[in-house]
Amino acid sequence: MFEATREIYWNVGHGVLIPMYLFAIIAIGILVYGFKKRLELYKIGRPLNRFDNKAERFQFMLKNVIGQIKVLRVPGPGIAHALFFWGFLLLTIGTTLVFLQADILHPLLGIKFLKGAFYKLFSLTLDIAGLIAILMMIGLFVRRFFVKPEGLETSKDDYIMHGLLFAILITGFLIEGVRMAATELKVNPSLAVWSPIGLMVAKMFSGMNESSLLSLHIGLWWIHMFLAFGFIASIPYIKFRHIFTTSANYFFNDFRQKGSIDTIDLENEEAESFGVSKVNEFTWKDIFDSDACTKCKRCQDRCPAYNTGKPLSPMKLILDIGEAAVNGAETNVIEKISTDVIWSCTTCRACQEICPANNEHVNKIIEMRRNLVLMEGEFPGEEVMMAMNNVEVNGNPMGLGFASRGDWAEGLDVKVMSEDSDVDILYFVGCYASFDKRNQQVAKSFIKLCNAAGIKVGILGKEEKCCGEPVRKMGNEYLYQMVAMENIETIKSYNVKKIVTTCPHCFNTLGRDYKDLGFDIEVEHYTTFLRRLINDGKLKIKPVSFECTYHDSCYIGRYMDIFEEPREVLKAAGGNIKEMSKNRLESFCCGAGGGRIIAEESIGEKISVKRVKMAEETGANMLVSNCPFCLTMFEDGVKMAELDEKLKPRDLAELLVERLES
C-alpha cells in the first residue's frame, strides 16, 4: 500500500537547490531594486500620514484583497478576475507549503505534512485552482484582445502579463502530467485521481518511454522555474506592480468620513501657495495611486462627464499624475491634464466608489481647482466668477438681496430665529429653496409636513448665507471659509440643538465639513427625518397609488449611503418605484455637483439630459429626487430633451404633502 504523497524534488534532485536559490535571490533583488526606484518617485510628494491605526488598516486590506469586494461589483470581468485571483492565490499558497516542507521543516526537523488525506486534498485543490486560473485567463484574454471593450487600453505590458501567466500555469500542469506519467500512472493510479487535470495531461504522455519522460520533465522544470522568477523580477516594472500597490492602497485607505476635504489653513504665513499645480505639491499617496491603477476603466465607464463627451477620464487623470511624476518634481501637472478636464468633474464619487484599486480621484481635482482659483484667479467661465462675487456680497450665487432670503416662508407656521428661537429644529434652507421659485415649493412642503407632525421649525431668514459648498468644490476655499464661519457664528448664537436641511450639499457641508471649523451640531437630511416621523406615527400619510422612478442624488447616496430611506418614504406614500438601470451606488449624476450648478455646461451632451432619458426609459411619468440641484437640473433636462409630456420632476416632500391625512 503506497502512502498518499510525492517526492518533491523527484527527478531533478537536491542539486538544483543552489542554482535555484541563487536565481531566486537575483529575482528578488531585481524586484526590491525596482520598488526602491518607485519609492523614490512617491517621495516627490508631500508627507501624508496613512500609517496610523495599523491593525484596522491591515484588517481592512485583508478583507478587501482576499474578498475581492470591489472587484466583484462588476459582473463578468469582475467575477473572472476574482476567480483568477483566488486560483492564483491558492497556487501560491501551495507552492509556499511545498517550500516549507521540502526546504525547511523536513531537512531541519524531519517533519512531512504533505501526505495522506491532507496531500490528497492539497493536490485536488491545486489542480482545480490551476484550471480555474487558466479558464479565467482565457476569458480575460478574449475580452481584452478580441472583444476589445471601448476605452480599455492595451499596451505591451498586457501582452507580457498574459503570456507570462499563461506560460507559468500551463508549464505547471505539464510538469505535473509528465511526472505522473512516469510515476503514479504506473505504480499508484489510485492516487492519480486526486490530481484530475494532471491525470488528463499524464495520459497525453503515457506512450512515451521513461528516458524521454525524465528528460522532458527536467527541461520543463527549469523552464517553469525561470518563468516564475521572471514573473517575480518583472513585477515593479510593468502592470504586475498592482499586485502589491493595489493591495497596499487598501492599507492606505482614507478612514475619514466619505467626501472629506482637507481644510486649508489660510493664515499659514509659511505657505508659498495653495492647492496643487506641480507634482511635488501632491501628496505621496496621490502619486502612489497611479501605480495602484489597474487601467480597468471602471471609473471612466461610470464618469458622467466622460460619458457625455467631456474630456475628463478619471483613469487617465490618475495615470497622467504618475507620468508627470516621472518627468520630475517640478512638472506642471495642470498643464499636462488641462483645465477643461479639471473643470469637468461633478465630484459625484462614482469613480472612487467603483475603483478596485481604492484610488482617490476627487480631491486631486479639487486641489488643482484651488490652485487655479486662489493662485491664478482662473475660473471655468465668467458666470462662475460672478456667482462667487454674488456669494461674497449677497450670501447667495444668484445675486439676490439677502434681506429677501426668508420671504418664501411668509404666511407659514415657521419662526425666524432672530424673533423666536424656541424651536425643535433649525431648518437650514439653502440658496435654491430660498430664492428659486420651483424649489421654494419644496421648502414650503417641508414646513407643512413638520407642522402636521407637531414639529416647531425655525429658519435663519436673512441671517442665513450659502453653506459655501459650490464655491468650495470650485476651488474657492477662502470664500467657503468666510461664509461658513459666518453661518457657524450665527447658528451657535441661538443654541440650536438640531439642524435639518432639504439640500444634500448643505447636509454634507454642515454635517461634515463644518466640523473642521469647530461646528458640532447634529445635522440631518429631511429624507431620514421624515422617514422617522412616519415610522413613529407622528406624520400621518394617506397612501395614494402612483408610479415613479427615483434618482439617487450623489450627495445623499454615494456620499452618505442613504439609499433605502427615501424609497421607504415613497412606498409609504403609495409609490411604485420603477428603478432606472443606474441606481443606488451606480446612480448617474444630474450634472450639478462639484460647483457645476453655477457653471455653464458647454462641452458635450448635457448630463441632465442623459439622466432624464434614463428616467424616461423606465416608462414612469414621474422622476422623484430629494435635492434642489437635481430638481433644477431635471426641470431643465426635461425641457431640453422635449419630454415635458412624458416626465415630470417632483420632490419627495411635495408628494407627501399631497397625501397628508386631514
PDB file of C-alpha atoms in Angstrom, residues 34-313:
ATOM      1  CA  GLY A  34      12.502  48.170  -8.836  1.00  0.00           C
ATOM      2  CA  PHE A  35      10.276  49.066  -5.903  1.00  0.00           C
ATOM      3  CA  LYS A  36      13.084  51.138  -4.387  1.00  0.00           C
ATOM      4  CA  LYS A  37      13.058  53.243  -7.567  1.00  0.00           C
ATOM      5  CA  ARG A  38       9.268  53.518  -7.379  1.00  0.00           C
ATOM      6  CA  LEU A  39       9.556  54.584  -3.734  1.00  0.00           C
ATOM      7  CA  GLU A  40      11.840  57.436  -4.764  1.00  0.00           C
ATOM      8  CA  LEU A  41       9.092  58.545  -7.135  1.00  0.00           C
ATOM      9  CA  TYR A  42       6.461  58.571  -4.384  1.00  0.00           C
ATOM     10  CA  LYS A  43       8.755  60.599  -2.134  1.00  0.00           C
ATOM     11  CA  ILE A  44       8.459  63.506  -4.547  1.00  0.00           C
ATOM     12  CA  GLY A  45       5.056  64.140  -2.983  1.00  0.00           C
ATOM     13  CA  ARG A  46       4.239  65.869   0.294  1.00  0.00           C
ATOM     14  CA  PRO A  47       4.033  63.855   3.533  1.00  0.00           C
ATOM     15  CA  LEU A  48       0.712  62.258   4.484  1.00  0.00           C
ATOM     16  CA  ASN A  49       0.075  60.026   7.462  1.00  0.00           C
ATOM     17  CA  ARG A  50      -1.625  56.853   6.307  1.00  0.00           C
ATOM     18  CA  PHE A  51       0.166  54.602   8.803  1.00  0.00           C
ATOM     19  CA  ASP A  52      -1.943  55.228  11.903  1.00  0.00           C
ATOM     20  CA  ASN A  53      -4.310  52.541  13.282  1.00  0.00           C
ATOM     21  CA  LYS A  54      -2.240  49.821  11.648  1.00  0.00           C
ATOM     22  CA  ALA A  55      -4.375  46.950  12.930  1.00  0.00           C
ATOM     23  CA  GLU A  56      -7.545  48.474  11.478  1.00  0.00           C
ATOM     24  CA  ARG A  57      -5.781  49.211   8.210  1.00  0.00           C
ATOM     25  CA  PHE A  58      -4.371  45.707   7.924  1.00  0.00           C
ATOM     26  CA  GLN A  59      -7.771  44.165   8.631  1.00  0.00           C
ATOM     27  CA  PHE A  60      -9.417  46.410   6.019  1.00  0.00           C
ATOM     28  CA  MET A  61      -6.755  45.451   3.489  1.00  0.00           C
ATOM     29  CA  LEU A  62      -7.126  41.715   4.079  1.00  0.00           C
ATOM     30  CA  LYS A  63     -10.917  41.852   3.875  1.00  0.00           C
ATOM     31  CA  ASN A  64     -10.927  43.742   0.588  1.00  0.00           C
ATOM     32  CA  VAL A  65      -7.992  41.999  -1.088  1.00  0.00           C
ATOM     33  CA  ILE A  66      -8.862  38.426  -0.125  1.00  0.00           C
ATOM     34  CA  GLY A  67     -12.588  39.034  -0.552  1.00  0.00           C
ATOM     35  CA  GLN A  68     -12.126  40.945  -3.850  1.00  0.00           C
ATOM     36  CA  ILE A  69     -15.094  43.027  -2.673  1.00  0.00           C
ATOM     37  CA  LYS A  70     -14.803  45.944  -5.090  1.00  0.00           C
ATOM     38  CA  VAL A  71     -13.655  43.750  -7.959  1.00  0.00           C
ATOM     39  CA  LEU A  72     -16.851  41.700  -7.696  1.00  0.00           C
ATOM     40  CA  ARG A  73     -19.081  44.761  -8.052  1.00  0.00           C
ATOM     41  CA  VAL A  74     -18.811  44.364 -11.817  1.00  0.00           C
ATOM     42  CA  PRO A  75     -20.282  41.102 -13.172  1.00  0.00           C
ATOM     43  CA  GLY A  76     -18.448  39.323 -15.951  1.00  0.00           C
ATOM     44  CA  PRO A  77     -14.862  40.597 -15.904  1.00  0.00           C
ATOM     45  CA  GLY A  78     -15.073  41.244 -12.161  1.00  0.00           C
ATOM     46  CA  ILE A  79     -16.030  37.652 -11.407  1.00  0.00           C
ATOM     47  CA  ALA A  80     -13.392  36.358 -13.840  1.00  0.00           C
ATOM     48  CA  HIS A  81     -10.671  38.468 -12.231  1.00  0.00           C
ATOM     49  CA  ALA A  82     -11.714  37.435  -8.713  1.00  0.00           C
ATOM     50  CA  LEU A  83     -11.744  33.736  -9.624  1.00  0.00           C
ATOM     51  CA  PHE A  84      -8.345  34.077 -11.291  1.00  0.00           C
ATOM     52  CA  PHE A  85      -7.003  35.852  -8.205  1.00  0.00           C
ATOM     53  CA  TRP A  86      -8.304  33.164  -5.843  1.00  0.00           C
ATOM     54  CA  GLY A  87      -6.971  30.408  -8.089  1.00  0.00           C
ATOM     55  CA  PHE A  88      -3.521  32.002  -8.329  1.00  0.00           C
ATOM     56  CA  LEU A  89      -3.561  32.722  -4.591  1.00  0.00           C
ATOM     57  CA  LEU A  90      -4.202  29.047  -3.824  1.00  0.00           C
ATOM     58  CA  LEU A  91      -1.372  28.037  -6.163  1.00  0.00           C
ATOM     59  CA  THR A  92       0.938  30.498  -4.395  1.00  0.00           C
ATOM     60  CA  ILE A  93      -0.077  29.099  -1.007  1.00  0.00           C
ATOM     61  CA  GLY A  94       0.512  25.570  -2.321  1.00  0.00           C
ATOM     62  CA  THR A  95       3.983  26.494  -3.575  1.00  0.00           C
ATOM     63  CA  THR A  96       4.758  28.037  -0.192  1.00  0.00           C
ATOM     64  CA  LEU A  97       3.694  24.845   1.605  1.00  0.00           C
ATOM     65  CA  VAL A  98       5.950  22.797  -0.662  1.00  0.00           C
ATOM     66  CA  PHE A  99       8.834  25.161   0.114  1.00  0.00           C
ATOM     67  CA  LEU A 100       8.189  24.923   3.876  1.00  0.00           C
ATOM     68  CA  GLN A 101       8.240  21.149   3.888  1.00  0.00           C
ATOM     69  CA  ALA A 102      10.978  20.489   1.354  1.00  0.00           C
ATOM     70  CA  ASP A 103      13.465  23.183   2.316  1.00  0.00           C
ATOM     71  CA  ILE A 104      12.835  23.937   5.986  1.00  0.00           C
ATOM     72  CA  LEU A 105      10.710  21.564   8.070  1.00  0.00           C
ATOM     73  CA  HIS A 106      11.788  18.210   6.606  1.00  0.00           C
ATOM     74  CA  PRO A 107      15.576  18.770   6.326  1.00  0.00           C
ATOM     75  CA  LEU A 108      15.789  20.540   9.705  1.00  0.00           C
ATOM     76  CA  LEU A 109      13.107  18.821  11.799  1.00  0.00           C
ATOM     77  CA  GLY A 110      12.138  15.750   9.794  1.00  0.00           C
ATOM     78  CA  ILE A 111       8.537  16.966   9.527  1.00  0.00           C
ATOM     79  CA  LYS A 112       6.433  15.995   6.496  1.00  0.00           C
ATOM     80  CA  PHE A 113       2.820  17.201   6.366  1.00  0.00           C
ATOM     81  CA  LEU A 114       2.128  16.768   2.634  1.00  0.00           C
ATOM     82  CA  LYS A 115       0.934  13.204   2.968  1.00  0.00           C
ATOM     83  CA  GLY A 116      -2.168  11.113   3.499  1.00  0.00           C
ATOM     84  CA  ALA A 117      -5.604  12.720   3.343  1.00  0.00           C
ATOM     85  CA  PHE A 118      -4.136  16.227   3.549  1.00  0.00           C
ATOM     86  CA  TYR A 119      -1.983  15.575   0.483  1.00  0.00           C
ATOM     87  CA  LYS A 120      -4.999  14.327  -1.468  1.00  0.00           C
ATOM     88  CA  LEU A 121      -6.970  17.456  -0.599  1.00  0.00           C
ATOM     89  CA  PHE A 122      -3.889  19.580  -1.326  1.00  0.00           C
ATOM     90  CA  SER A 123      -3.405  18.015  -4.746  1.00  0.00           C
ATOM     91  CA  LEU A 124      -7.092  18.234  -5.702  1.00  0.00           C
ATOM     92  CA  THR A 125      -7.349  21.859  -4.554  1.00  0.00           C
ATOM     93  CA  LEU A 126      -4.300  22.992  -6.529  1.00  0.00           C
ATOM     94  CA  ASP A 127      -5.445  21.199  -9.670  1.00  0.00           C
ATOM     95  CA  ILE A 128      -8.871  22.847  -9.528  1.00  0.00           C
ATOM     96  CA  ALA A 129      -7.308  26.217  -8.666  1.00  0.00           C
ATOM     97  CA  GLY A 130      -4.937  25.964 -11.618  1.00  0.00           C
ATOM     98  CA  LEU A 131      -7.735  25.014 -14.003  1.00  0.00           C
ATOM     99  CA  ILE A 132      -9.913  27.906 -12.830  1.00  0.00           C
ATOM    100  CA  ALA A 133      -6.982  30.312 -13.198  1.00  0.00           C
ATOM    101  CA  ILE A 134      -6.347  29.165 -16.784  1.00  0.00           C
ATOM    102  CA  LEU A 135     -10.022  29.335 -17.759  1.00  0.00           C
ATOM    103  CA  MET A 136     -10.391  32.825 -16.304  1.00  0.00           C
ATOM    104  CA  MET A 137      -7.194  33.909 -18.038  1.00  0.00           C
ATOM    105  CA  ILE A 138      -8.646  32.716 -21.338  1.00  0.00           C
ATOM    106  CA  GLY A 139     -11.843  34.678 -20.695  1.00  0.00           C
ATOM    107  CA  LEU A 140      -9.951  37.844 -19.792  1.00  0.00           C
ATOM    108  CA  PHE A 141      -7.620  37.326 -22.781  1.00  0.00           C
ATOM    109  CA  VAL A 142     -10.553  37.067 -25.197  1.00  0.00           C
ATOM    110  CA  ARG A 143     -12.189  40.155 -23.671  1.00  0.00           C
ATOM    111  CA  ARG A 144      -9.070  42.300 -23.924  1.00  0.00           C
ATOM    112  CA  PHE A 145      -7.658  41.192 -27.284  1.00  0.00           C
ATOM    113  CA  PHE A 146     -10.747  40.147 -29.250  1.00  0.00           C
ATOM    114  CA  VAL A 147     -13.856  41.774 -27.746  1.00  0.00           C
ATOM    115  CA  LYS A 148     -11.875  44.960 -27.035  1.00  0.00           C
ATOM    116  CA  PRO A 149     -14.365  46.966 -24.925  1.00  0.00           C
ATOM    117  CA  GLU A 150     -14.374  50.665 -25.770  1.00  0.00           C
ATOM    118  CA  GLY A 151     -11.884  52.620 -23.670  1.00  0.00           C
ATOM    119  CA  LEU A 152      -9.910  49.592 -22.490  1.00  0.00           C
ATOM    120  CA  GLU A 153      -6.306  50.485 -23.261  1.00  0.00           C
ATOM    121  CA  THR A 154      -3.951  47.651 -24.246  1.00  0.00           C
ATOM    122  CA  SER A 155      -0.176  48.032 -24.098  1.00  0.00           C
ATOM    123  CA  LYS A 156       2.861  45.789 -24.324  1.00  0.00           C
ATOM    124  CA  ASP A 157       2.514  45.206 -20.561  1.00  0.00           C
ATOM    125  CA  ASP A 158      -0.730  43.343 -21.205  1.00  0.00           C
ATOM    126  CA  TYR A 159       0.909  41.050 -23.753  1.00  0.00           C
ATOM    127  CA  ILE A 160       3.765  40.309 -21.354  1.00  0.00           C
ATOM    128  CA  MET A 161       1.430  39.698 -18.416  1.00  0.00           C
ATOM    129  CA  HIS A 162      -0.946  37.374 -20.222  1.00  0.00           C
ATOM    130  CA  GLY A 163       1.872  35.498 -21.926  1.00  0.00           C
ATOM    131  CA  LEU A 164       3.881  35.026 -18.745  1.00  0.00           C
ATOM    132  CA  LEU A 165       0.930  33.942 -16.601  1.00  0.00           C
ATOM    133  CA  PHE A 166      -0.317  31.520 -19.250  1.00  0.00           C
ATOM    134  CA  ALA A 167       3.175  30.028 -19.588  1.00  0.00           C
ATOM    135  CA  ILE A 168       3.579  29.607 -15.813  1.00  0.00           C
ATOM    136  CA  LEU A 169       0.190  27.916 -15.389  1.00  0.00           C
ATOM    137  CA  ILE A 170       0.492  25.639 -18.416  1.00  0.00           C
ATOM    138  CA  THR A 171       4.072  24.540 -17.724  1.00  0.00           C
ATOM    139  CA  GLY A 172       2.998  23.795 -14.163  1.00  0.00           C
ATOM    140  CA  PHE A 173       0.393  21.319 -15.412  1.00  0.00           C
ATOM    141  CA  LEU A 174       2.818  19.894 -17.982  1.00  0.00           C
ATOM    142  CA  ILE A 175       5.395  19.198 -15.262  1.00  0.00           C
ATOM    143  CA  GLU A 176       2.740  17.521 -13.143  1.00  0.00           C
ATOM    144  CA  GLY A 177       1.456  15.461 -16.074  1.00  0.00           C
ATOM    145  CA  VAL A 178       4.889  14.242 -17.153  1.00  0.00           C
ATOM    146  CA  ARG A 179       5.782  13.341 -13.546  1.00  0.00           C
ATOM    147  CA  MET A 180       2.526  11.425 -13.125  1.00  0.00           C
ATOM    148  CA  ALA A 181       3.009   9.639 -16.462  1.00  0.00           C
ATOM    149  CA  ALA A 182       6.377   8.365 -15.201  1.00  0.00           C
ATOM    150  CA  THR A 183       5.258   7.549 -11.645  1.00  0.00           C
ATOM    151  CA  GLU A 184       1.662   7.480 -10.415  1.00  0.00           C
ATOM    152  CA  LEU A 185       0.093   6.123 -13.606  1.00  0.00           C
ATOM    153  CA  LYS A 186       2.379   3.122 -13.308  1.00  0.00           C
ATOM    154  CA  VAL A 187       2.744   2.479  -9.583  1.00  0.00           C
ATOM    155  CA  ASN A 188      -0.119   4.291  -7.772  1.00  0.00           C
ATOM    156  CA  PRO A 189      -3.034   5.003 -10.146  1.00  0.00           C
ATOM    157  CA  SER A 190      -5.495   5.403  -7.235  1.00  0.00           C
ATOM    158  CA  LEU A 191      -3.574   8.483  -6.096  1.00  0.00           C
ATOM    159  CA  ALA A 192      -3.565   9.962  -9.601  1.00  0.00           C
ATOM    160  CA  VAL A 193      -7.324  10.603  -9.479  1.00  0.00           C
ATOM    161  CA  TRP A 194      -6.680  13.294  -6.814  1.00  0.00           C
ATOM    162  CA  SER A 195      -4.891  15.298  -9.486  1.00  0.00           C
ATOM    163  CA  PRO A 196      -7.600  15.232 -12.187  1.00  0.00           C
ATOM    164  CA  ILE A 197      -6.086  17.852 -14.515  1.00  0.00           C
ATOM    165  CA  GLY A 198      -2.613  16.392 -14.093  1.00  0.00           C
ATOM    166  CA  LEU A 199      -4.089  12.985 -14.860  1.00  0.00           C
ATOM    167  CA  MET A 200      -5.553  14.228 -18.143  1.00  0.00           C
ATOM    168  CA  VAL A 201      -2.166  15.666 -19.111  1.00  0.00           C
ATOM    169  CA  ALA A 202      -0.375  12.494 -17.955  1.00  0.00           C
ATOM    170  CA  LYS A 203      -2.446  10.359 -20.297  1.00  0.00           C
ATOM    171  CA  MET A 204      -1.225  12.511 -23.187  1.00  0.00           C
ATOM    172  CA  PHE A 205       2.351  11.474 -22.364  1.00  0.00           C
ATOM    173  CA  SER A 206       1.657   7.876 -21.324  1.00  0.00           C
ATOM    174  CA  GLY A 207       3.029   6.460 -24.598  1.00  0.00           C
ATOM    175  CA  MET A 208       6.499   7.979 -24.115  1.00  0.00           C
ATOM    176  CA  ASN A 209       9.374   5.884 -22.794  1.00  0.00           C
ATOM    177  CA  GLU A 210      10.770   6.568 -19.364  1.00  0.00           C
ATOM    178  CA  SER A 211      14.001   8.164 -20.570  1.00  0.00           C
ATOM    179  CA  SER A 212      12.109  10.691 -22.692  1.00  0.00           C
ATOM    180  CA  LEU A 213       9.737  11.473 -19.815  1.00  0.00           C
ATOM    181  CA  LEU A 214      12.623  12.122 -17.437  1.00  0.00           C
ATOM    182  CA  SER A 215      14.384  14.431 -19.906  1.00  0.00           C
ATOM    183  CA  LEU A 216      11.171  16.290 -20.737  1.00  0.00           C
ATOM    184  CA  HIS A 217      10.380  16.710 -17.040  1.00  0.00           C
ATOM    185  CA  ILE A 218      13.786  18.251 -16.267  1.00  0.00           C
ATOM    186  CA  GLY A 219      13.523  20.632 -19.212  1.00  0.00           C
ATOM    187  CA  LEU A 220      10.011  21.746 -18.251  1.00  0.00           C
ATOM    188  CA  TRP A 221      11.036  22.125 -14.599  1.00  0.00           C
ATOM    189  CA  TRP A 222      13.812  24.583 -15.473  1.00  0.00           C
ATOM    190  CA  ILE A 223      11.593  26.498 -17.915  1.00  0.00           C
ATOM    191  CA  HIS A 224       8.852  26.786 -15.278  1.00  0.00           C
ATOM    192  CA  MET A 225      11.369  27.946 -12.678  1.00  0.00           C
ATOM    193  CA  PHE A 226      12.774  30.685 -14.920  1.00  0.00           C
ATOM    194  CA  LEU A 227       9.267  31.795 -15.850  1.00  0.00           C
ATOM    195  CA  ALA A 228       8.333  32.058 -12.186  1.00  0.00           C
ATOM    196  CA  PHE A 229      11.467  34.039 -11.331  1.00  0.00           C
ATOM    197  CA  GLY A 230      10.922  36.205 -14.397  1.00  0.00           C
ATOM    198  CA  PHE A 231       7.447  36.949 -13.108  1.00  0.00           C
ATOM    199  CA  ILE A 232       8.846  37.965  -9.703  1.00  0.00           C
ATOM    200  CA  ALA A 233      11.559  40.146 -11.212  1.00  0.00           C
ATOM    201  CA  SER A 234       9.162  41.902 -13.616  1.00  0.00           C
ATOM    202  CA  ILE A 235       6.602  42.972 -11.011  1.00  0.00           C
ATOM    203  CA  PRO A 236       7.823  46.549 -10.306  1.00  0.00           C
ATOM    204  CA  TYR A 237       8.457  47.336 -13.971  1.00  0.00           C
ATOM    205  CA  ILE A 238       5.085  46.564 -15.593  1.00  0.00           C
ATOM    206  CA  LYS A 239       1.419  46.434 -14.580  1.00  0.00           C
ATOM    207  CA  PHE A 240       2.202  43.431 -12.365  1.00  0.00           C
ATOM    208  CA  ARG A 241       3.167  46.006  -9.727  1.00  0.00           C
ATOM    209  CA  HIS A 242      -0.502  46.474  -8.900  1.00  0.00           C
ATOM    210  CA  ILE A 243      -0.333  43.079  -7.150  1.00  0.00           C
ATOM    211  CA  PHE A 244       1.457  44.957  -4.383  1.00  0.00           C
ATOM    212  CA  THR A 245       0.348  48.552  -4.895  1.00  0.00           C
ATOM    213  CA  THR A 246      -3.375  47.878  -5.196  1.00  0.00           C
ATOM    214  CA  SER A 247      -3.278  45.739  -2.080  1.00  0.00           C
ATOM    215  CA  ALA A 248      -1.289  48.406  -0.234  1.00  0.00           C
ATOM    216  CA  ASN A 249      -3.785  51.059  -1.320  1.00  0.00           C
ATOM    217  CA  TYR A 250      -6.390  49.411   0.884  1.00  0.00           C
ATOM    218  CA  PHE A 251      -3.982  49.703   3.789  1.00  0.00           C
ATOM    219  CA  PHE A 252      -3.595  53.402   2.914  1.00  0.00           C
ATOM    220  CA  ASN A 253      -7.373  53.916   2.882  1.00  0.00           C
ATOM    221  CA  ASP A 254      -8.734  57.317   3.918  1.00  0.00           C
ATOM    222  CA  PHE A 255     -10.744  56.447   7.015  1.00  0.00           C
ATOM    223  CA  ARG A 256     -12.265  59.893   7.340  1.00  0.00           C
ATOM    224  CA  GLN A 257     -15.954  60.318   6.577  1.00  0.00           C
ATOM    225  CA  LYS A 258     -16.603  59.933   2.851  1.00  0.00           C
ATOM    226  CA  GLY A 259     -16.197  63.179   0.954  1.00  0.00           C
ATOM    227  CA  SER A 260     -13.844  64.772   3.484  1.00  0.00           C
ATOM    228  CA  ILE A 261     -11.615  67.516   2.107  1.00  0.00           C
ATOM    229  CA  ASP A 262      -8.522  68.967   3.739  1.00  0.00           C
ATOM    230  CA  THR A 263      -9.350  72.367   5.220  1.00  0.00           C
ATOM    231  CA  ILE A 264      -6.624  74.831   4.267  1.00  0.00           C
ATOM    232  CA  ASP A 265      -5.041  76.942   6.979  1.00  0.00           C
ATOM    233  CA  LEU A 266      -5.388  80.229   5.149  1.00  0.00           C
ATOM    234  CA  GLU A 267      -3.475  82.066   7.883  1.00  0.00           C
ATOM    235  CA  ASN A 268      -0.363  79.953   7.449  1.00  0.00           C
ATOM    236  CA  GLU A 269       2.296  82.549   6.674  1.00  0.00           C
ATOM    237  CA  GLU A 270       4.774  79.859   5.627  1.00  0.00           C
ATOM    238  CA  ALA A 271       2.545  78.622   2.803  1.00  0.00           C
ATOM    239  CA  GLU A 272       4.010  79.674  -0.532  1.00  0.00           C
ATOM    240  CA  SER A 273       0.919  78.626  -2.471  1.00  0.00           C
ATOM    241  CA  PHE A 274      -2.446  76.920  -2.058  1.00  0.00           C
ATOM    242  CA  GLY A 275      -3.690  73.911  -3.969  1.00  0.00           C
ATOM    243  CA  VAL A 276      -1.662  71.930  -6.482  1.00  0.00           C
ATOM    244  CA  SER A 277      -0.074  72.902  -9.780  1.00  0.00           C
ATOM    245  CA  LYS A 278       3.193  70.920  -9.656  1.00  0.00           C
ATOM    246  CA  VAL A 279       3.708  67.232  -8.957  1.00  0.00           C
ATOM    247  CA  ASN A 280       5.590  67.829  -5.697  1.00  0.00           C
ATOM    248  CA  GLU A 281       2.565  69.684  -4.305  1.00  0.00           C
ATOM    249  CA  PHE A 282       0.539  66.466  -4.395  1.00  0.00           C
ATOM    250  CA  THR A 283       0.943  64.016  -1.517  1.00  0.00           C
ATOM    251  CA  TRP A 284       2.940  60.810  -1.928  1.00  0.00           C
ATOM    252  CA  LYS A 285      -0.388  58.946  -1.896  1.00  0.00           C
ATOM    253  CA  ASP A 286      -1.615  60.908  -4.917  1.00  0.00           C
ATOM    254  CA  ILE A 287       1.434  59.726  -6.879  1.00  0.00           C
ATOM    255  CA  PHE A 288       1.171  56.203  -5.457  1.00  0.00           C
ATOM    256  CA  ASP A 289      -2.396  55.934  -6.817  1.00  0.00           C
ATOM    257  CA  SER A 290      -1.059  55.924 -10.369  1.00  0.00           C
ATOM    258  CA  ASP A 291       0.910  52.765  -9.625  1.00  0.00           C
ATOM    259  CA  ALA A 292      -2.107  51.166  -7.957  1.00  0.00           C
ATOM    260  CA  CYS A 293      -4.292  51.827 -11.020  1.00  0.00           C
ATOM    261  CA  THR A 294      -5.069  48.634 -12.946  1.00  0.00           C
ATOM    262  CA  LYS A 295      -6.340  50.529 -16.024  1.00  0.00           C
ATOM    263  CA  CYS A 296      -9.606  48.604 -15.795  1.00  0.00           C
ATOM    264  CA  LYS A 297     -11.533  51.756 -16.888  1.00  0.00           C
ATOM    265  CA  ARG A 298     -14.372  51.162 -14.446  1.00  0.00           C
ATOM    266  CA  CYS A 299     -14.079  54.762 -13.224  1.00  0.00           C
ATOM    267  CA  GLN A 300     -14.210  56.008 -16.805  1.00  0.00           C
ATOM    268  CA  ASP A 301     -17.245  53.863 -17.607  1.00  0.00           C
ATOM    269  CA  ARG A 302     -19.190  55.481 -14.765  1.00  0.00           C
ATOM    270  CA  CYS A 303     -17.982  59.059 -15.064  1.00  0.00           C
ATOM    271  CA  PRO A 304     -20.916  61.292 -16.098  1.00  0.00           C
ATOM    272  CA  ALA A 305     -18.513  63.796 -17.635  1.00  0.00           C
ATOM    273  CA  TYR A 306     -16.716  61.205 -19.773  1.00  0.00           C
ATOM    274  CA  ASN A 307     -19.997  59.627 -20.826  1.00  0.00           C
ATOM    275  CA  THR A 308     -21.378  62.928 -22.107  1.00  0.00           C
ATOM    276  CA  GLY A 309     -18.423  63.903 -24.260  1.00  0.00           C
ATOM    277  CA  LYS A 310     -16.317  65.850 -21.772  1.00  0.00           C
ATOM    278  CA  PRO A 311     -12.526  65.418 -21.838  1.00  0.00           C
ATOM    279  CA  LEU A 312     -12.364  64.020 -18.285  1.00  0.00           C
ATOM    280  CA  SER A 313     -11.345  60.391 -17.832  1.00  0.00           C
TER     281      SER A 313
END
